[in-house]
Amino acid sequence: MTAPMTTPQTSAMAPAVTAQPFEPLILGFTCNWCSYRAADLAGTSRIKYPDNVRLIRLMCSGRMEPEFILEGFAKGADAVIMTGCWPEDCHYRIQSVKALRRFLFLRRMLSDLGIEPARLQRFYASAAEGKRFADEMTRIVAEVKALGPIPPEIRVTLAAEPAAPAPVAEPVEVEA
Amino acid sequence: MTIQVAAPAEAEAKPRYKLAMYWASACGGCDVAVLNLGMKLIEFTERWEPVFWPAAMDGKRADVRAMDDGEIDVCLFDGGIRTDEDAEMAHLLRAKSKVLVAFGSCASEGCIPGLANQRSIEHVLAAAYDPELNDVTDGQVPNGPWESPYGELHLPTLQVRLQTLAQVVDIDYSVPGCPPETERIAEVLGAVTAALDGTGPLPPKGAVLGAGTSTVCDECKRERGVKSIKEFKRIQTLAEVDPDLCLLEQGLPCCGPAARDGCGAKCPAAGAPCIGCYGATQGVNDFGARLLSAYASVVDASEPEEIERILAGLPDTVGQFYRFSLAASLLHGGRS
């Protein structure tokens, strides 16, 4: 699975050829009652899925504020996954549906901001669906790998821009 | 109308502070809002000496350069930082001013010019100098020094994005609004005068002056019930707007739930939805995310197709959710 070892000499000679394959950083949000239990079940069942996903557990998928997702993207996530209970199983009645609305709204807005819809994903997993959880994660990681990183012009940082103007010669002040 | 002038002895006893006001990438509306103070402005000039104010009086950059550091007591800086000249003036005025205020929506959070952050410089220039729309530049796209048909011009160069003042230099306060309401400006100038006199409290650094800490909904007089929206409507398609009912309940995309109060909720009172010019309210990092969350909560649909249909009623999501705050948003804000 790991890339073949290269000596420093060869990597210096041919940096483009030996460049690391793109490994996306993916932020995953789970709810406490279903999808986190599904992740747990996948773990205890020894079902493997790529380690690109970092999971954060919330009490409910309805706790998910759009701000969390935007901050995730701003801080370097290549994709964000929202998971939760199936709507009829939600422990907080209609919150899973509210999360669905936020997801659809947010996916549209992100797409208008230049972030592909596939970078925001959502799926349901009950506490018994460890296999489904792992399969979905595997599918999403493969999709994001195919997309590549978010273009730098979308995720601009202050450091990438000149904050202070370069010192210039005193310009001639033109009398109005 | 009589002009209230303080007795000479009293006026002499109080120091006169130096005020600067500068426009970077702005429309000039903030300057007009200050001039709208009218007679109050004349009262203020008893305590404030305008030393640099390109919108209202003659003055050159060289005059500011000639000042000592910290010579200006308060500088009201309006406009975003879009060109190298804007950035240069921001750094210059920061050095020359004791108190630097990001004044108005552009300087605070980018405002309408910040929406151009969605596109590259090339795209912005191509749109601005579209040969179909202008024949002044003779098909050329000037950016920076330019050999124009009328002689050599030294135009400022566009930066990659529009930045807010706080993203470029250290600021002391901000005053939101597009433009800030004139009565709020009077309050701010009064409070700052009192603070400099030592008779009033100095607001903590970074404070938002001239605005509240709640939302426009809190200030709005309209009746609010349980919101449940089946579709978003455009105001021109409505036969009439209910004069008493919440505009969002009527399906109009109002920005009240996310916008900071302080304006007096004048737009909803007049029957027009809030457009959020006072920016995100206290504790909100991203205006669009908060407003989106509020809208998603009131949409009455649970099937994806139905939700998508309702969402299609907002044809320009970025314009709706970030009309005034894209430059300060999490993704296009450059706050890394």
Coordinates of C-alpha atoms in Angstrom, one line a residue:
Chain A
M1 CA 0.0 0.0 0.0
T2 CA 2.8 2.4 0.9
A3 CA 4.6 4.3 -1.9
P4 CA 8.0 2.8 -2.7
M5 CA 10.9 4.4 -0.8
T6 CA 13.0 6.8 -2.8
T7 CA 16.4 8.0 -1.9
P8 CA 16.8 11.8 -1.3
Q9 CA 19.0 11.9 -4.4
T10 CA 16.3 10.5 -6.8
S11 CA 13.6 12.6 -5.4
A12 CA 15.7 15.7 -5.8
M13 CA 16.5 14.7 -9.4
A14 CA 12.9 14.0 -10.4
P15 CA 10.6 15.7 -8.0
A16 CA 7.6 15.6 -10.4
V17 CA 7.8 11.9 -10.9
T18 CA 8.1 10.9 -7.2
A19 CA 5.5 13.5 -6.0
Q20 CA 3.3 12.0 -3.3
P21 CA -0.1 10.9 -4.4
F22 CA -2.9 13.2 -3.3
E23 CA -4.2 12.2 0.2
P24 CA -7.2 14.3 1.0
L25 CA -8.0 15.5 4.5
I26 CA -11.7 14.8 5.1
L27 CA -13.7 16.0 8.0
G28 CA -16.6 13.7 9.1
F29 CA -19.3 14.6 11.5
T30 CA -21.3 11.9 13.2
C31 CA -24.3 12.0 15.5
N32 CA -24.0 10.4 18.9
W33 CA -26.8 7.8 18.5
C34 CA -26.6 6.2 15.1
S35 CA -23.7 7.1 12.8
Y36 CA -21.0 7.2 15.6
R37 CA -22.3 3.8 16.7
A38 CA -22.0 2.6 13.1
A39 CA -18.3 3.8 13.0
D40 CA -17.8 2.0 16.3
L41 CA -19.3 -1.2 14.9
A42 CA -17.1 -0.9 11.9
G43 CA -14.1 -0.7 14.3
T44 CA -15.1 -3.6 16.5
S45 CA -15.9 -5.6 13.4
R46 CA -12.4 -4.9 12.0
I47 CA -13.9 -3.4 8.8
K48 CA -11.3 -1.2 7.2
Y49 CA -11.8 2.1 5.5
P50 CA -9.3 4.8 4.4
D51 CA -7.8 6.8 7.2
N52 CA -8.3 10.1 5.4
V53 CA -11.4 10.8 7.4
R54 CA -11.3 12.6 10.8
L55 CA -14.5 12.0 12.7
I56 CA -16.0 14.5 15.1
R57 CA -19.0 13.4 17.2
L58 CA -21.9 15.7 17.8
M59 CA -25.0 14.9 19.8
C60 CA -27.2 15.1 16.7
S61 CA -26.7 15.9 13.0
G62 CA -29.1 18.8 13.7
R63 CA -26.3 20.3 15.9
M64 CA -24.3 20.8 12.8
E65 CA -24.0 24.5 12.1
P66 CA -23.0 25.5 8.6
E67 CA -20.3 27.6 10.2
F68 CA -18.5 24.4 11.3
I69 CA -18.4 23.1 7.7
L70 CA -17.1 26.4 6.3
E71 CA -14.5 26.6 9.0
G72 CA -13.4 23.1 8.1
F73 CA -13.0 24.0 4.5
A74 CA -11.2 27.3 5.4
K75 CA -8.8 25.4 7.7
G76 CA -7.7 22.8 5.1
A77 CA -10.4 20.1 4.7
D78 CA -10.7 18.8 1.1
A79 CA -14.2 17.5 1.8
V80 CA -16.7 17.3 4.6
I81 CA -19.1 14.5 5.4
M82 CA -22.3 14.9 7.4
T83 CA -23.7 11.6 8.8
G84 CA -26.6 11.0 11.0
C85 CA -29.6 8.8 11.8
W86 CA -32.1 7.8 9.2
P87 CA -34.8 10.5 9.4
E88 CA -37.4 8.2 11.0
D89 CA -34.9 7.1 13.6
C90 CA -33.6 10.5 14.7
H91 CA -33.5 10.7 18.5
Y92 CA -34.4 14.4 18.4
R93 CA -37.5 13.9 16.2
I94 CA -37.0 16.2 13.1
Q95 CA -33.4 17.3 13.5
S96 CA -32.1 14.9 10.9
V97 CA -34.5 16.5 8.4
K98 CA -33.3 20.0 9.4
A99 CA -29.7 18.8 8.8
L100 CA -30.8 17.5 5.4
R101 CA -32.1 21.0 4.5
R102 CA -28.9 22.7 5.7
F103 CA -26.9 20.2 3.7
L104 CA -28.8 20.9 0.5
F105 CA -28.7 24.7 1.0
L106 CA -25.0 24.6 1.8
R107 CA -24.1 22.3 -1.1
R108 CA -25.8 24.8 -3.5
M109 CA -24.0 27.8 -1.9
L110 CA -20.6 26.0 -1.8
S111 CA -21.1 25.1 -5.5
D112 CA -21.7 28.8 -6.3
L113 CA -18.5 29.7 -4.4
G114 CA -16.5 27.3 -6.5
I115 CA -16.4 24.2 -4.3
E116 CA -17.7 21.2 -6.1
P117 CA -20.9 19.6 -4.7
A118 CA -19.0 16.2 -4.3
R119 CA -16.9 17.9 -1.6
L120 CA -19.9 18.0 0.7
Q121 CA -21.4 14.6 1.3
R122 CA -24.1 13.2 3.5
F123 CA -25.3 9.7 4.3
Y124 CA -27.4 7.9 6.9
A125 CA -26.2 5.0 9.0
S126 CA -28.0 3.3 11.8
A127 CA -26.1 1.8 14.7
A128 CA -26.3 -1.6 13.0
E129 CA -24.8 -0.4 9.7
G130 CA -21.1 -0.6 10.4
K131 CA -20.5 -2.1 7.0
R132 CA -22.5 0.6 5.2
F133 CA -20.6 3.3 7.1
A134 CA -17.2 1.9 6.0
D135 CA -18.4 1.3 2.4
E136 CA -19.7 4.9 2.2
M137 CA -16.5 6.3 3.6
T138 CA -14.4 4.3 1.1
R139 CA -16.6 5.5 -1.8
I140 CA -16.3 9.2 -0.7
V141 CA -12.6 9.1 -0.2
A142 CA -12.1 7.6 -3.7
E143 CA -14.4 10.4 -5.1
V144 CA -12.5 13.2 -3.4
K145 CA -9.1 11.7 -4.5
A146 CA -10.3 11.8 -8.0
L147 CA -11.3 15.5 -7.6
G148 CA -7.9 16.5 -6.2
P149 CA -7.2 19.4 -3.8
I150 CA -9.3 22.5 -3.6
P151 CA -7.8 25.1 -6.0
P152 CA -5.7 27.6 -4.0
E153 CA -7.6 30.6 -5.5
I154 CA -10.7 29.3 -3.7
R155 CA -9.0 29.0 -0.4
V156 CA -7.0 32.2 -0.3
T157 CA -5.0 33.0 2.7
L158 CA -3.6 36.3 3.9
A159 CA -0.1 35.0 3.8
A160 CA -0.4 34.4 0.1
E161 CA -0.9 38.0 -0.6
P162 CA 1.2 41.1 0.0
A163 CA -0.2 42.7 3.1
A164 CA 2.1 45.7 2.9
P165 CA 2.8 47.4 -0.4
A166 CA 6.4 47.2 -1.7
P167 CA 8.3 50.5 -0.9
V168 CA 8.0 52.8 -3.8
A169 CA 9.8 55.9 -4.8
E170 CA 7.9 59.0 -3.7
P171 CA 5.4 59.7 -6.4
V172 CA 5.0 63.2 -7.8
E173 CA 2.0 64.8 -6.2
V174 CA -0.1 66.3 -9.0
E175 CA -1.8 69.5 -8.1
A176 CA -5.5 69.3 -8.9
Chain B
M1 CA -32.8 77.3 12.8
T2 CA -30.2 78.6 15.2
I3 CA -26.8 77.2 15.5
Q4 CA -25.9 76.3 19.1
V5 CA -22.5 77.6 19.7
A6 CA -20.8 77.0 23.1
A7 CA -19.7 80.0 25.1
P8 CA -16.1 81.1 24.0
A9 CA -14.6 80.5 27.5
E10 CA -16.0 77.0 27.6
A11 CA -14.9 76.2 24.1
E12 CA -11.3 77.4 24.8
A13 CA -11.1 75.2 27.9
K14 CA -11.7 72.1 25.8
P15 CA -9.0 70.7 23.4
R16 CA -9.8 70.3 19.7
Y17 CA -9.1 66.9 18.3
K18 CA -7.8 66.1 14.9
L19 CA -10.1 64.1 12.6
A20 CA -9.3 62.4 9.3
M21 CA -11.7 60.6 7.0
Y22 CA -10.5 58.7 4.0
W23 CA -12.2 56.7 1.3
A24 CA -10.4 53.6 -0.2
S25 CA -12.5 51.4 -2.5
A26 CA -15.8 53.0 -1.6
C27 CA -18.8 54.7 -3.2
G28 CA -18.6 57.8 -1.0
G29 CA -21.9 57.1 0.7
C30 CA -20.1 56.9 4.1
D31 CA -18.7 60.4 3.6
V32 CA -22.2 61.6 2.7
A33 CA -23.6 60.0 5.8
V34 CA -21.2 62.0 7.9
L35 CA -22.1 65.2 6.0
N36 CA -25.7 64.4 6.6
L37 CA -25.1 65.3 10.2
G38 CA -25.9 68.8 9.0
M39 CA -26.0 71.3 11.8
K40 CA -24.6 68.7 14.2
L41 CA -21.5 68.6 12.0
I42 CA -20.9 72.3 12.6
E43 CA -21.3 71.7 16.4
F44 CA -18.7 68.8 16.1
T45 CA -16.2 71.1 14.3
E46 CA -16.0 73.0 17.6
R47 CA -14.3 70.0 19.1
W48 CA -13.0 68.3 15.9
E49 CA -10.6 69.7 13.4
P50 CA -10.8 67.9 10.1
V51 CA -7.2 67.6 8.9
F52 CA -7.6 65.2 6.0
W53 CA -10.9 64.5 4.3
P54 CA -10.6 64.1 0.5
A55 CA -14.4 63.9 0.0
A56 CA -15.0 67.2 1.7
M57 CA -11.9 69.3 1.5
D58 CA -8.6 69.7 -0.4
G59 CA -5.7 67.7 0.8
K60 CA -3.0 65.5 -0.7
R61 CA -1.2 62.3 0.4
A62 CA 1.9 64.4 0.8
D63 CA 0.1 66.4 3.6
V64 CA -0.5 63.1 5.5
R65 CA 3.0 62.0 4.9
A66 CA 4.3 65.2 6.4
M67 CA 2.3 64.6 9.7
D68 CA 3.9 63.1 12.8
D69 CA 3.1 59.5 13.7
G70 CA -0.1 59.5 15.9
E71 CA -0.8 63.1 15.0
I72 CA -4.4 62.4 13.9
D73 CA -6.6 61.6 16.9
V74 CA -9.2 59.6 15.1
C75 CA -9.3 58.4 11.5
L76 CA -12.6 57.2 10.0
F77 CA -11.5 54.9 7.2
D78 CA -14.2 53.9 4.8
G79 CA -13.9 51.6 1.8
G80 CA -12.3 48.2 1.3
I81 CA -8.7 47.5 0.3
R82 CA -8.7 46.6 -3.4
T83 CA -5.7 48.4 -4.9
D84 CA -2.1 48.9 -3.9
E85 CA -3.0 52.6 -3.3
D86 CA -5.7 51.6 -0.8
A87 CA -3.2 49.4 1.0
E88 CA -0.6 52.2 1.1
M89 CA -3.1 54.7 2.5
A90 CA -4.3 52.1 5.1
H91 CA -0.7 51.7 6.3
L92 CA 0.0 55.4 6.2
L93 CA -3.2 56.4 8.1
R94 CA -2.6 53.6 10.6
A95 CA 0.8 55.1 11.4
K96 CA -0.5 58.7 11.6
S97 CA -3.6 57.9 13.7
K98 CA -4.0 57.2 17.4
V99 CA -7.4 55.6 16.8
L100 CA -8.2 53.9 13.4
V101 CA -11.9 53.1 12.8
A102 CA -13.1 50.8 10.0
F103 CA -16.0 53.0 9.0
G104 CA -19.0 51.5 7.2
S105 CA -19.6 48.1 5.6
C106 CA -16.7 48.2 3.0
A107 CA -14.0 48.7 5.5
S108 CA -15.6 46.4 8.1
E109 CA -16.6 43.5 5.9
G110 CA -16.1 44.2 2.2
C111 CA -19.6 45.2 1.2
I112 CA -20.8 45.1 -2.4
P113 CA -17.2 45.5 -3.9
G114 CA -16.3 42.4 -1.9
L115 CA -18.6 40.3 -4.1
A116 CA -16.0 40.6 -6.8
N117 CA -13.9 38.2 -4.7
Q118 CA -15.8 35.4 -6.5
R119 CA -13.9 36.1 -9.6
S120 CA -10.3 36.6 -10.8
I121 CA -8.7 40.0 -11.4
E122 CA -8.8 39.2 -15.2
H123 CA -12.5 38.5 -15.1
V124 CA -13.2 41.7 -13.1
L125 CA -11.1 43.8 -15.4
A126 CA -12.6 42.2 -18.5
A127 CA -16.1 42.9 -17.2
A128 CA -15.3 46.5 -16.3
Y129 CA -13.6 47.3 -19.6
D130 CA -15.9 45.3 -21.8
P131 CA -15.4 46.8 -25.3
E132 CA -19.1 46.4 -25.9
L133 CA -19.8 48.8 -23.0
N134 CA -17.0 51.3 -23.2
D135 CA -14.8 52.7 -26.0
V136 CA -12.7 55.0 -23.7
T137 CA -9.8 52.6 -23.3
D138 CA -9.7 51.7 -27.0
G139 CA -10.0 47.9 -26.3
Q140 CA -7.2 48.0 -23.7
V141 CA -7.5 46.8 -20.1
P142 CA -5.6 49.2 -17.9
N143 CA -4.3 48.0 -14.5
G144 CA -1.4 50.0 -13.1
P145 CA 0.8 52.3 -15.2
W146 CA -0.9 52.8 -18.5
E147 CA -0.1 54.5 -21.8
S148 CA -3.5 55.9 -22.5
P149 CA -4.5 57.6 -25.7
Y150 CA -4.4 60.8 -23.6
G151 CA -1.0 60.4 -22.1
E152 CA 0.7 58.3 -19.4
L153 CA -1.5 57.5 -16.4
H154 CA -0.5 56.1 -13.0
L155 CA -3.5 54.0 -12.1
P156 CA -3.5 51.9 -8.9
T157 CA -3.0 48.2 -9.4
L158 CA -5.7 45.8 -8.4
Q159 CA -4.9 43.2 -5.6
V160 CA -5.9 39.6 -5.8
R161 CA -8.9 40.2 -3.7
L162 CA -10.7 42.9 -1.8
Q163 CA -9.7 42.9 1.8
T164 CA -11.3 44.4 4.8
L165 CA -9.3 47.1 6.7
A166 CA -8.7 44.7 9.6
Q167 CA -7.2 42.1 7.3
V168 CA -4.5 44.7 6.3
V169 CA -3.7 46.7 9.3
D170 CA -4.5 46.7 13.1
I171 CA -7.8 48.5 13.7
D172 CA -9.2 49.9 16.9
Y173 CA -12.9 50.0 16.3
S174 CA -15.4 49.3 13.5
V175 CA -18.7 51.0 12.7
P176 CA -21.0 48.9 10.5
G177 CA -23.6 49.9 8.0
C178 CA -24.0 50.8 4.4
P179 CA -23.8 53.6 5.2
P180 CA -23.8 53.9 9.0
E181 CA -27.0 55.6 10.1
T182 CA -26.4 59.3 10.7
E183 CA -27.8 59.3 14.2
R184 CA -25.5 56.4 15.1
I185 CA -22.5 58.4 13.7
A186 CA -23.4 61.3 16.0
E187 CA -23.5 58.9 19.0
V188 CA -20.2 57.4 18.1
L189 CA -18.5 60.8 17.6
G190 CA -20.1 62.0 20.9
A191 CA -18.9 58.9 22.8
V192 CA -15.3 59.1 21.3
T193 CA -15.2 62.8 22.2
A194 CA -16.2 62.0 25.8
A195 CA -13.6 59.2 26.0
L196 CA -10.8 61.5 24.7
D197 CA -12.0 64.2 27.2
G198 CA -11.8 61.6 30.0
T199 CA -15.5 62.1 30.8
G200 CA -16.7 58.8 29.3
P201 CA -15.6 55.2 29.1
L202 CA -13.2 54.2 26.3
P203 CA -14.7 51.2 24.5
P204 CA -12.5 48.1 24.5
K205 CA -10.3 47.7 21.4
G206 CA -12.0 45.9 18.6
A207 CA -15.5 46.9 19.7
V208 CA -18.2 47.5 17.2
L209 CA -19.5 51.0 17.7
G210 CA -22.8 52.6 16.7
A211 CA -24.7 49.3 16.6
G212 CA -26.4 46.8 18.9
T213 CA -25.5 43.2 19.8
S214 CA -28.7 41.6 18.8
T215 CA -30.4 41.1 15.4
V216 CA -32.5 43.3 13.1
C217 CA -35.5 40.9 13.9
D218 CA -35.3 42.1 17.5
E219 CA -35.7 45.7 16.4
C220 CA -38.3 44.9 13.8
K221 CA -41.9 45.8 14.8
R222 CA -43.5 43.2 12.6
E223 CA -45.5 40.4 14.0
R224 CA -43.6 37.1 14.2
G225 CA -45.2 33.7 14.5
V226 CA -44.1 30.2 13.6
K227 CA -42.3 30.5 10.2
S228 CA -43.0 27.9 7.6
I229 CA -42.0 28.7 4.1
K230 CA -43.3 26.8 1.0
E231 CA -41.4 29.0 -1.4
F232 CA -39.2 32.1 -1.6
K233 CA -40.8 35.0 -3.4
R234 CA -39.5 38.1 -5.0
I235 CA -41.0 41.3 -3.8
Q236 CA -42.0 42.4 -7.2
T237 CA -44.1 39.3 -7.8
L238 CA -46.3 40.0 -4.7
A239 CA -49.6 41.7 -5.2
E240 CA -49.2 43.4 -1.9
V241 CA -46.9 43.0 1.2
D242 CA -48.8 42.5 4.5
P243 CA -47.9 45.6 6.5
D244 CA -47.8 43.9 9.9
L245 CA -46.6 40.3 9.3
C246 CA -42.9 39.2 9.4
L247 CA -41.5 39.5 5.8
L248 CA -39.7 36.1 6.1
E249 CA -43.1 34.5 7.0
Q250 CA -44.4 36.0 3.8
G251 CA -41.7 34.2 1.8
L252 CA -39.5 37.2 1.2
P253 CA -35.8 36.4 1.8
C254 CA -35.1 38.8 4.7
C255 CA -31.6 39.0 6.3
G256 CA -33.0 40.1 9.7
P257 CA -32.2 36.8 11.5
A258 CA -28.4 37.2 11.0
A259 CA -27.9 40.9 10.7
R260 CA -26.8 43.2 13.5
D261 CA -29.3 45.6 14.9
G262 CA -28.7 49.4 15.2
C263 CA -30.2 50.6 12.1
G264 CA -33.7 50.8 13.6
A265 CA -35.0 48.1 11.2
K266 CA -36.0 50.8 8.7
C267 CA -36.2 48.6 5.6
P268 CA -38.6 46.0 7.0
A269 CA -40.7 48.9 8.4
A270 CA -40.9 50.3 4.9
G271 CA -41.9 46.9 3.5
A272 CA -38.6 45.9 2.1
P273 CA -36.6 42.9 3.4
C274 CA -33.5 43.5 5.4
I275 CA -30.4 43.1 3.2
G276 CA -28.0 42.8 6.1
C277 CA -25.9 45.9 5.6
Y278 CA -25.0 46.0 9.3
G279 CA -23.1 42.8 9.0
A280 CA -23.1 39.7 11.1
T281 CA -24.4 40.1 14.6
Q282 CA -22.4 39.5 17.8
G283 CA -20.8 36.1 18.1
V284 CA -21.3 35.1 14.4
N285 CA -18.2 34.3 12.4
D286 CA -19.9 34.0 9.1
F287 CA -23.0 35.9 8.1
G288 CA -23.9 33.6 5.2
A289 CA -23.6 30.4 7.3
R290 CA -25.9 31.9 10.0
L291 CA -28.5 33.1 7.5
L292 CA -28.4 29.9 5.6
S293 CA -29.0 28.0 8.8
A294 CA -32.0 30.3 9.7
Y295 CA -33.6 29.8 6.2
A296 CA -33.0 26.0 6.3
S297 CA -34.9 25.9 9.6
V298 CA -38.0 27.6 8.3
V299 CA -38.4 25.7 5.0
D300 CA -41.4 23.5 5.2
A301 CA -40.2 20.4 3.4
S302 CA -38.6 17.1 4.2
E303 CA -38.1 15.5 0.8
P304 CA -34.9 16.4 -1.1
E305 CA -36.7 17.3 -4.3
E306 CA -39.1 19.6 -2.5
I307 CA -36.3 21.3 -0.6
E308 CA -34.4 21.8 -3.9
R309 CA -37.5 23.3 -5.5
I310 CA -37.8 25.8 -2.6
L311 CA -34.1 26.5 -2.7
A312 CA -34.3 27.3 -6.5
G313 CA -36.3 30.4 -5.3
L314 CA -32.9 31.9 -4.3
P315 CA -31.2 32.2 -7.8
D316 CA -28.0 33.8 -6.4
T317 CA -27.1 32.2 -3.2
V318 CA -23.8 34.0 -2.7
G319 CA -25.5 37.4 -3.3
Q320 CA -28.3 36.5 -0.9
F321 CA -26.2 35.1 1.9
Y322 CA -23.1 37.3 1.6
R323 CA -24.3 40.5 -0.1
F324 CA -22.2 42.7 2.3
S325 CA -19.8 40.3 3.9
L326 CA -18.1 38.0 1.4
A327 CA -14.7 39.6 1.9
A328 CA -15.0 38.9 5.7
S329 CA -16.5 35.4 5.3
L330 CA -14.7 32.2 6.3
L331 CA -14.0 31.0 2.7
H332 CA -13.2 34.3 0.9
G333 CA -12.0 36.2 3.9
G334 CA -8.3 35.5 3.9
R335 CA -8.3 35.0 7.6
S336 CA -6.6 31.6 6.8

